[in-house]
């Protein structure tokens, strides 16, 4: 994941807010952390209160299923063996933005007990993790109860849910869970335990998962880039490769920009963004104003209509030119990649608009 350049970190709070707002407009509420800096998100939320900034990222993850309909019950096979009162399973890989399977299996009766999942994260904050269980009564996924460990241990968090089951070694009871990370790559360790409601606690071995995401890079856009008003377009490319073992559905990419010189903001009419679409050649991509904000963004044309398979690559070829009457200004711009409403990659591509 590319780090933000020093120049971008020195940008004003207003321009940082505009960049994040542009991201939120096209991709949705993004993850905190490296993909979209939390500091920039905070700037967007405090400096602006309308337009795209209203959907700027928040620091903690919350993905409660609020769909009106019900969902088909997942297949949750029992794990462990007959000698284990409590067993816990976790998929070995948890790609960012995708749900990964998990479950707990009980082989002892639990009366008004509590299942606890003590989580330790490595490489990202625990607040960016979501764990849900399937509720057989409502036929929906619901968030587990959460007890954070405080600001001193941002890598720790405890998830729990109440449970009463008449389980036995011959008739195990399994609760389907699912896990989603939305921050940055790392590792996830989960230690499961259950209080049986009668003063006894059973524990399962700790399970771990690798948290990863597709890799992305930008070629053809040098530092200190400049575009002359009415001059030639500069071509560059965004490449996304799915280096995980899971297909990524709903992959989307965006371009965004914000610039201002004195009282004149850079408007969508000042920039000419084109994308190369195989079979159709270069096509104009519309830049959309960010609501009441002077920033702008554009959703890039998908490279395929199917999910990005493991090992597959998506390439977005673009070129950018500046209109002849555009203002001379420094422009904060960049590209972002997401899956659904989760941000996977963020790279600033600042440039100067020059008179000649």
CSV table of C-alpha atoms in Angstrom, one decimal:
chain,number,residue,atom,x,y,z
A,1,UNK,CA,0.0,0.0,0.0
A,2,UNK,CA,1.5,3.3,-1.1
A,3,UNK,CA,2.0,5.8,1.7
A,4,UNK,CA,0.7,9.3,1.3
A,5,UNK,CA,3.5,11.7,0.0
A,6,UNK,CA,4.9,14.3,2.3
A,7,UNK,CA,3.2,17.0,0.1
A,8,UNK,CA,-0.2,15.4,0.6
A,9,UNK,CA,0.3,15.2,4.4
A,10,UNK,CA,1.0,18.9,4.4
A,11,UNK,CA,-2.2,19.8,2.5
A,12,UNK,CA,-4.6,22.1,4.2
A,13,UNK,CA,-7.5,20.6,6.2
A,14,UNK,CA,-9.9,21.8,3.6
A,15,UNK,CA,-8.2,20.1,0.7
A,16,UNK,CA,-7.7,16.9,2.7
A,17,UNK,CA,-11.4,17.0,3.5
A,18,UNK,CA,-12.3,17.4,-0.2
A,19,UNK,CA,-10.1,14.4,-1.2
A,20,UNK,CA,-11.9,12.2,1.4
A,21,UNK,CA,-15.3,13.5,0.4
A,22,UNK,CA,-14.5,12.6,-3.2
A,23,UNK,CA,-13.7,9.1,-2.1
A,24,UNK,CA,-16.9,8.8,-0.1
A,25,UNK,CA,-19.0,10.1,-3.0
A,26,UNK,CA,-17.9,7.3,-5.3
A,27,UNK,CA,-16.9,4.4,-3.2
A,28,UNK,CA,-19.0,4.9,-0.1
A,29,UNK,CA,-17.9,5.1,3.6
A,30,UNK,CA,-14.4,3.8,3.5
A,31,UNK,CA,-12.3,2.0,6.0
A,32,UNK,CA,-10.1,3.8,8.5
A,33,UNK,CA,-6.4,3.5,8.5
A,34,UNK,CA,-4.0,3.4,5.6
A,35,UNK,CA,-6.6,3.3,2.8
A,36,UNK,CA,-8.1,6.6,3.8
A,37,UNK,CA,-6.3,8.4,6.7
A,38,UNK,CA,-8.4,8.8,9.8
A,39,UNK,CA,-7.0,12.3,10.3
A,40,UNK,CA,-8.3,13.3,6.9
A,41,UNK,CA,-11.7,11.8,7.7
A,42,UNK,CA,-11.9,13.8,10.9
A,43,UNK,CA,-11.1,16.9,8.9
A,44,UNK,CA,-13.9,16.1,6.5
A,45,UNK,CA,-16.4,15.6,9.2
A,46,UNK,CA,-15.5,18.8,11.2
A,47,UNK,CA,-14.9,21.2,8.3
A,48,UNK,CA,-17.8,20.2,6.1
A,49,UNK,CA,-21.4,19.2,6.9
A,50,UNK,CA,-23.0,18.7,3.5
A,51,UNK,CA,-22.6,16.9,0.2
A,52,UNK,CA,-20.3,14.0,0.0
A,53,UNK,CA,-18.6,14.8,3.3
A,54,UNK,CA,-21.6,13.7,5.1
A,55,UNK,CA,-20.6,10.1,4.2
A,56,UNK,CA,-17.0,10.5,5.2
A,57,UNK,CA,-15.4,7.5,7.0
A,58,UNK,CA,-15.8,6.9,10.7
A,59,UNK,CA,-13.2,5.4,13.1
A,60,UNK,CA,-15.1,2.3,14.2
A,61,UNK,CA,-16.6,-0.4,12.0
A,62,UNK,CA,-20.3,-1.1,12.2
A,63,UNK,CA,-22.0,-3.3,9.6
A,64,UNK,CA,-25.3,-4.4,11.2
A,65,UNK,CA,-27.6,-6.1,8.6
A,66,UNK,CA,-30.6,-3.9,8.3
A,67,UNK,CA,-32.1,-5.4,5.2
A,68,UNK,CA,-35.8,-5.6,5.2
A,69,UNK,CA,-36.0,-9.3,4.1
A,70,UNK,CA,-34.6,-12.4,5.7
A,71,UNK,CA,-31.5,-14.4,4.6
A,72,UNK,CA,-31.0,-18.1,3.9
A,73,UNK,CA,-29.4,-19.9,6.8
A,74,UNK,CA,-25.7,-20.6,6.3
A,75,UNK,CA,-24.4,-24.2,6.4
A,76,UNK,CA,-22.5,-24.4,9.6
A,77,UNK,CA,-21.0,-27.9,10.1
A,78,UNK,CA,-19.9,-28.9,13.6
A,79,UNK,CA,-16.2,-28.6,14.3
A,80,UNK,CA,-13.9,-30.3,16.8
A,81,UNK,CA,-14.4,-33.8,18.4
A,82,UNK,CA,-16.7,-35.4,20.9
A,83,UNK,CA,-14.2,-34.7,23.8
A,84,UNK,CA,-14.3,-30.9,23.3
A,85,UNK,CA,-17.0,-29.1,25.2
A,86,UNK,CA,-16.3,-26.0,23.0
A,87,UNK,CA,-14.8,-25.8,19.5
A,88,UNK,CA,-14.1,-22.8,17.4
A,89,UNK,CA,-13.3,-22.5,13.7
A,90,UNK,CA,-12.1,-19.6,11.6
A,91,UNK,CA,-11.3,-19.4,7.9
A,92,UNK,CA,-7.5,-19.2,7.4
A,93,UNK,CA,-7.9,-16.1,5.2
A,94,UNK,CA,-10.0,-13.0,5.8
A,95,UNK,CA,-9.6,-10.7,2.8
A,96,UNK,CA,-10.5,-7.1,3.6
A,97,UNK,CA,-14.1,-6.2,2.7
A,98,UNK,CA,-15.3,-9.8,2.4
A,99,UNK,CA,-17.1,-11.9,4.9
A,100,UNK,CA,-15.1,-15.0,6.1
A,101,UNK,CA,-16.7,-18.0,7.8
A,102,UNK,CA,-16.4,-18.9,11.4
A,103,UNK,CA,-18.5,-20.8,14.0
A,104,UNK,CA,-18.6,-22.1,17.5
A,105,UNK,CA,-19.7,-25.7,18.4
A,106,UNK,CA,-21.0,-26.7,21.8
A,107,UNK,CA,-21.1,-30.3,23.2
A,108,UNK,CA,-22.3,-29.4,26.7
A,109,UNK,CA,-25.5,-27.8,27.9
A,110,UNK,CA,-25.4,-24.1,28.3
A,111,UNK,CA,-28.0,-22.3,30.4
A,112,UNK,CA,-28.1,-18.5,30.0
A,113,UNK,CA,-24.4,-18.6,29.3
A,114,UNK,CA,-22.2,-16.2,27.3
A,115,UNK,CA,-19.8,-16.9,24.4
A,116,UNK,CA,-16.8,-14.7,24.3
A,117,UNK,CA,-14.4,-14.1,21.4
A,118,UNK,CA,-11.3,-12.3,22.7
A,119,UNK,CA,-9.6,-10.8,19.6
A,120,UNK,CA,-6.1,-9.6,19.1
A,121,UNK,CA,-5.2,-7.9,15.9
A,122,UNK,CA,-1.7,-7.4,14.3
A,123,UNK,CA,-1.2,-4.6,11.8
A,124,UNK,CA,-4.6,-2.9,12.2
A,125,UNK,CA,-6.9,-1.6,14.9
A,126,UNK,CA,-9.4,-4.0,16.5
A,127,UNK,CA,-12.2,-1.4,16.1
A,128,UNK,CA,-12.1,-1.9,12.3
A,129,UNK,CA,-13.2,-5.6,12.7
A,130,UNK,CA,-16.8,-6.8,12.5
A,131,UNK,CA,-18.1,-10.1,13.8
A,132,UNK,CA,-21.7,-11.2,13.3
A,133,UNK,CA,-23.8,-14.3,14.2
A,134,UNK,CA,-26.7,-15.8,12.3
A,135,UNK,CA,-29.9,-15.5,14.4
A,136,UNK,CA,-32.1,-18.4,13.6
A,137,UNK,CA,-35.2,-16.7,14.9
A,138,UNK,CA,-35.0,-13.6,12.8
A,139,UNK,CA,-33.1,-15.3,10.0
A,140,UNK,CA,-30.7,-12.4,9.9
A,141,UNK,CA,-27.1,-11.7,10.6
A,142,UNK,CA,-26.6,-9.5,13.7
A,143,UNK,CA,-23.6,-7.8,15.3
A,144,UNK,CA,-22.2,-9.4,18.4
A,145,UNK,CA,-22.0,-7.3,21.6
A,146,UNK,CA,-18.7,-5.5,21.9
A,147,UNK,CA,-16.4,-4.5,24.8
A,148,UNK,CA,-13.3,-2.6,23.6
A,149,UNK,CA,-10.2,-2.8,25.7
A,150,UNK,CA,-9.6,0.9,25.7
A,151,UNK,CA,-7.3,3.3,23.9
A,152,UNK,CA,-4.2,1.8,25.5
A,153,UNK,CA,-4.8,-1.5,23.7
A,154,UNK,CA,-6.3,-0.7,20.3
A,155,UNK,CA,-5.3,-4.2,19.2
A,156,UNK,CA,-7.7,-5.9,21.6
A,157,UNK,CA,-11.4,-6.3,21.6
A,158,UNK,CA,-14.0,-8.7,23.1
A,159,UNK,CA,-17.1,-9.8,21.2
A,160,UNK,CA,-19.8,-11.8,22.9
A,161,UNK,CA,-23.3,-13.1,22.7
A,162,UNK,CA,-25.8,-14.9,25.1
A,163,UNK,CA,-26.5,-18.5,24.5
A,164,UNK,CA,-28.7,-21.3,25.9
A,165,UNK,CA,-28.5,-24.7,24.2
A,166,UNK,CA,-29.2,-28.3,25.2
A,167,UNK,CA,-26.0,-29.7,23.6
A,168,UNK,CA,-24.2,-33.0,24.2
A,169,UNK,CA,-21.3,-34.9,22.7
A,170,UNK,CA,-23.8,-36.9,20.6
A,171,UNK,CA,-25.9,-33.8,19.7
A,172,UNK,CA,-23.6,-30.8,19.2
A,173,UNK,CA,-25.0,-27.3,18.7
A,174,UNK,CA,-23.3,-25.0,16.2
A,175,UNK,CA,-23.7,-21.2,15.9
A,176,UNK,CA,-22.7,-19.8,12.5
A,177,UNK,CA,-20.5,-16.6,12.6
A,178,UNK,CA,-18.8,-14.5,10.1
A,179,UNK,CA,-15.9,-12.1,10.3
A,180,UNK,CA,-15.0,-9.0,8.2
A,181,UNK,CA,-11.9,-6.8,8.4
A,182,UNK,CA,-12.1,-3.4,6.8
A,183,UNK,CA,-8.8,-1.7,7.6
A,184,UNK,CA,-5.4,-2.9,6.4
A,185,UNK,CA,-3.5,-6.2,6.1
A,186,UNK,CA,-2.2,-8.1,9.1
A,187,UNK,CA,-3.2,-11.0,11.2
A,188,UNK,CA,-6.2,-11.8,13.4
A,189,UNK,CA,-6.1,-14.1,16.5
A,190,UNK,CA,-9.3,-15.2,18.2
A,191,UNK,CA,-9.6,-17.0,21.5
A,192,UNK,CA,-13.1,-18.4,22.1
A,193,UNK,CA,-14.6,-19.3,25.5
A,194,UNK,CA,-18.0,-19.9,27.0
A,195,UNK,CA,-19.5,-19.5,30.5
A,196,UNK,CA,-22.0,-22.2,30.9
A,197,UNK,CA,-24.2,-20.2,33.3
A,198,UNK,CA,-23.2,-22.4,36.3
A,199,UNK,CA,-19.8,-21.1,37.1
A,200,UNK,CA,-17.8,-23.2,34.6
A,201,UNK,CA,-15.9,-21.8,31.7
A,202,UNK,CA,-14.7,-23.8,28.7
A,203,UNK,CA,-12.0,-22.6,26.3
A,204,UNK,CA,-11.1,-23.5,22.7
A,205,UNK,CA,-7.7,-23.2,21.1
A,206,UNK,CA,-6.8,-19.8,19.6
A,207,UNK,CA,-7.4,-19.6,15.8
A,208,UNK,CA,-5.7,-17.2,13.4
A,209,UNK,CA,-6.5,-15.8,10.0
A,210,UNK,CA,-4.4,-13.8,7.5
A,211,UNK,CA,-5.9,-10.5,6.7
A,212,UNK,CA,-5.0,-9.4,3.1
A,213,UNK,CA,-6.3,-7.6,0.1
A,214,UNK,CA,-5.6,-7.1,-3.6
A,215,UNK,CA,-2.5,-5.1,-4.5
A,216,UNK,CA,-2.7,-1.9,-6.5
A,217,UNK,CA,-0.3,0.4,-8.1
A,218,UNK,CA,-0.2,3.5,-10.4
A,219,UNK,CA,2.2,3.9,-13.3
A,220,UNK,CA,2.9,7.0,-15.4
A,221,UNK,CA,2.3,9.8,-12.9
A,222,UNK,CA,5.5,11.3,-11.7
A,223,UNK,CA,6.0,13.5,-8.6
A,224,UNK,CA,5.7,17.2,-9.4
A,225,UNK,CA,3.5,16.5,-12.4
A,226,UNK,CA,2.2,19.6,-14.3
A,227,UNK,CA,-0.5,20.1,-17.0
A,228,UNK,CA,-0.6,23.1,-19.3
A,229,UNK,CA,-3.9,24.7,-19.9
A,230,UNK,CA,-5.1,23.6,-23.3
A,231,UNK,CA,-2.1,21.3,-23.7
A,232,UNK,CA,-1.6,17.6,-24.3
A,233,UNK,CA,-3.1,15.0,-22.0
A,234,UNK,CA,-1.0,12.9,-19.6
A,235,UNK,CA,-1.6,9.2,-19.7
A,236,UNK,CA,-1.4,7.0,-16.6
A,237,UNK,CA,-2.7,3.6,-15.4
A,238,UNK,CA,-4.1,2.1,-12.3
A,239,UNK,CA,-3.5,-1.7,-11.9
A,240,UNK,CA,-5.3,-3.9,-9.4
A,241,UNK,CA,-4.2,-7.6,-8.9
A,242,UNK,CA,-6.2,-9.9,-6.8
A,243,UNK,CA,-3.4,-11.5,-4.7
A,244,UNK,CA,-5.9,-13.2,-2.3
A,245,UNK,CA,-7.5,-16.6,-2.6
A,246,UNK,CA,-11.0,-15.2,-2.8
A,247,UNK,CA,-12.9,-13.6,-5.7
A,248,UNK,CA,-13.7,-9.9,-5.2
A,249,UNK,CA,-17.2,-8.9,-6.3
A,250,UNK,CA,-18.3,-5.3,-6.8
A,251,UNK,CA,-14.9,-4.0,-7.5
A,252,UNK,CA,-15.0,-0.3,-8.3
A,253,UNK,CA,-12.4,2.4,-9.0
A,254,UNK,CA,-12.6,6.2,-8.8
A,255,UNK,CA,-10.7,9.3,-9.7
A,256,UNK,CA,-11.1,12.5,-7.6
A,257,UNK,CA,-9.7,16.0,-7.6
A,258,UNK,CA,-9.9,19.3,-5.7
A,259,UNK,CA,-8.1,22.6,-6.5
A,260,UNK,CA,-8.5,26.2,-5.7
A,261,UNK,CA,-6.7,29.4,-6.6
A,262,UNK,CA,-7.9,32.5,-4.8
A,263,UNK,CA,-11.6,32.6,-5.0
A,264,UNK,CA,-11.7,30.3,-8.1
A,265,UNK,CA,-12.2,26.6,-7.6
A,266,UNK,CA,-11.3,24.0,-10.2
A,267,UNK,CA,-14.5,22.8,-11.7
A,268,UNK,CA,-15.4,19.6,-13.6
A,269,UNK,CA,-15.4,21.6,-16.8
A,270,UNK,CA,-11.8,22.5,-16.2
A,271,UNK,CA,-10.5,18.9,-16.4
A,272,UNK,CA,-10.9,16.4,-19.3
A,273,UNK,CA,-10.7,12.9,-18.0
A,274,UNK,CA,-10.7,10.0,-20.4
A,275,UNK,CA,-10.5,6.2,-19.9
A,276,UNK,CA,-9.5,3.6,-22.4
A,277,UNK,CA,-12.3,1.0,-22.7
A,278,UNK,CA,-11.2,-2.2,-24.7
A,279,UNK,CA,-13.3,-2.5,-27.8
A,280,UNK,CA,-14.5,1.1,-27.6
A,281,UNK,CA,-11.3,3.2,-27.4
A,282,UNK,CA,-10.9,6.4,-25.4
A,283,UNK,CA,-14.1,7.6,-23.7
A,284,UNK,CA,-14.8,10.7,-21.7
A,285,UNK,CA,-15.5,10.1,-18.1
A,286,UNK,CA,-17.8,12.6,-16.4
A,287,UNK,CA,-16.5,14.3,-13.3
A,288,UNK,CA,-19.3,15.0,-10.8
A,289,UNK,CA,-19.2,17.9,-8.3
A,290,UNK,CA,-19.2,16.8,-4.7
A,291,UNK,CA,-22.5,18.2,-3.6
A,292,UNK,CA,-22.0,21.6,-2.0
A,293,UNK,CA,-18.2,21.0,-2.0
A,294,UNK,CA,-15.9,22.3,-4.8
A,295,UNK,CA,-14.3,18.8,-5.1
A,296,UNK,CA,-15.2,16.4,-7.9
A,297,UNK,CA,-15.0,12.7,-8.6
A,298,UNK,CA,-15.7,10.2,-11.3
A,299,UNK,CA,-16.5,6.5,-11.2
A,300,UNK,CA,-14.3,4.7,-13.6
A,301,UNK,CA,-15.7,2.2,-16.2
A,302,UNK,CA,-15.4,-1.4,-14.8
A,303,UNK,CA,-12.9,-3.5,-16.6
A,304,UNK,CA,-15.1,-6.6,-16.4
A,305,UNK,CA,-18.7,-7.5,-15.4
A,306,UNK,CA,-17.6,-10.4,-13.3
A,307,UNK,CA,-15.9,-10.6,-9.9
A,308,UNK,CA,-12.1,-10.2,-9.9
A,309,UNK,CA,-10.9,-13.8,-9.6
A,310,UNK,CA,-7.8,-14.9,-7.5
A,311,UNK,CA,-4.7,-14.0,-9.6
A,312,UNK,CA,-6.7,-11.9,-12.1
A,313,UNK,CA,-5.7,-8.3,-12.9
A,314,UNK,CA,-7.8,-5.2,-13.7
A,315,UNK,CA,-6.1,-2.3,-15.5
A,316,UNK,CA,-7.7,1.2,-15.7
A,317,UNK,CA,-6.0,3.3,-18.4
A,318,UNK,CA,-6.6,7.0,-18.1
A,319,UNK,CA,-5.5,10.3,-19.5
A,320,UNK,CA,-6.1,13.8,-18.1
A,321,UNK,CA,-6.0,17.2,-19.8
A,322,UNK,CA,-6.8,20.7,-18.7
A,323,UNK,CA,-9.2,23.1,-20.4
A,324,UNK,CA,-7.7,26.3,-21.8
A,325,UNK,CA,-9.6,28.6,-19.4
A,326,UNK,CA,-8.9,26.6,-16.3
A,327,UNK,CA,-7.4,28.5,-13.3
A,328,UNK,CA,-3.7,28.2,-12.5
A,329,UNK,CA,-3.8,26.1,-9.3
A,330,UNK,CA,-2.3,23.3,-7.3
A,331,UNK,CA,-4.7,20.3,-7.5
A,332,UNK,CA,-5.0,17.6,-4.9
A,333,UNK,CA,-6.1,14.5,-6.9
A,334,UNK,CA,-5.9,10.8,-6.8
A,335,UNK,CA,-7.4,7.4,-7.4
A,336,UNK,CA,-9.1,4.9,-5.1
A,337,UNK,CA,-10.2,1.3,-5.4
A,338,UNK,CA,-13.0,-0.3,-3.4
A,339,UNK,CA,-15.2,-3.4,-3.1
A,340,UNK,CA,-18.7,-2.5,-2.3
A,341,UNK,CA,-18.4,0.2,0.4
A,342,UNK,CA,-14.9,-0.8,1.6
A,343,UNK,CA,-11.8,1.1,0.5
A,344,UNK,CA,-8.9,-1.2,-0.6
A,345,UNK,CA,-6.4,1.3,-2.0
A,346,UNK,CA,-5.8,5.1,-2.0
A,347,UNK,CA,-3.1,7.0,-3.8
A,348,UNK,CA,-2.8,10.8,-4.3
A,349,UNK,CA,-1.7,12.1,-7.7
A,350,UNK,CA,-1.3,15.8,-7.2
A,351,UNK,CA,-0.4,18.1,-10.1
A,352,UNK,CA,-0.1,21.8,-11.0
A,353,UNK,CA,-2.2,23.6,-13.6
A,354,UNK,CA,0.2,25.8,-15.5
A,355,UNK,CA,-0.4,28.7,-17.9
A,356,UNK,CA,2.3,27.3,-20.2
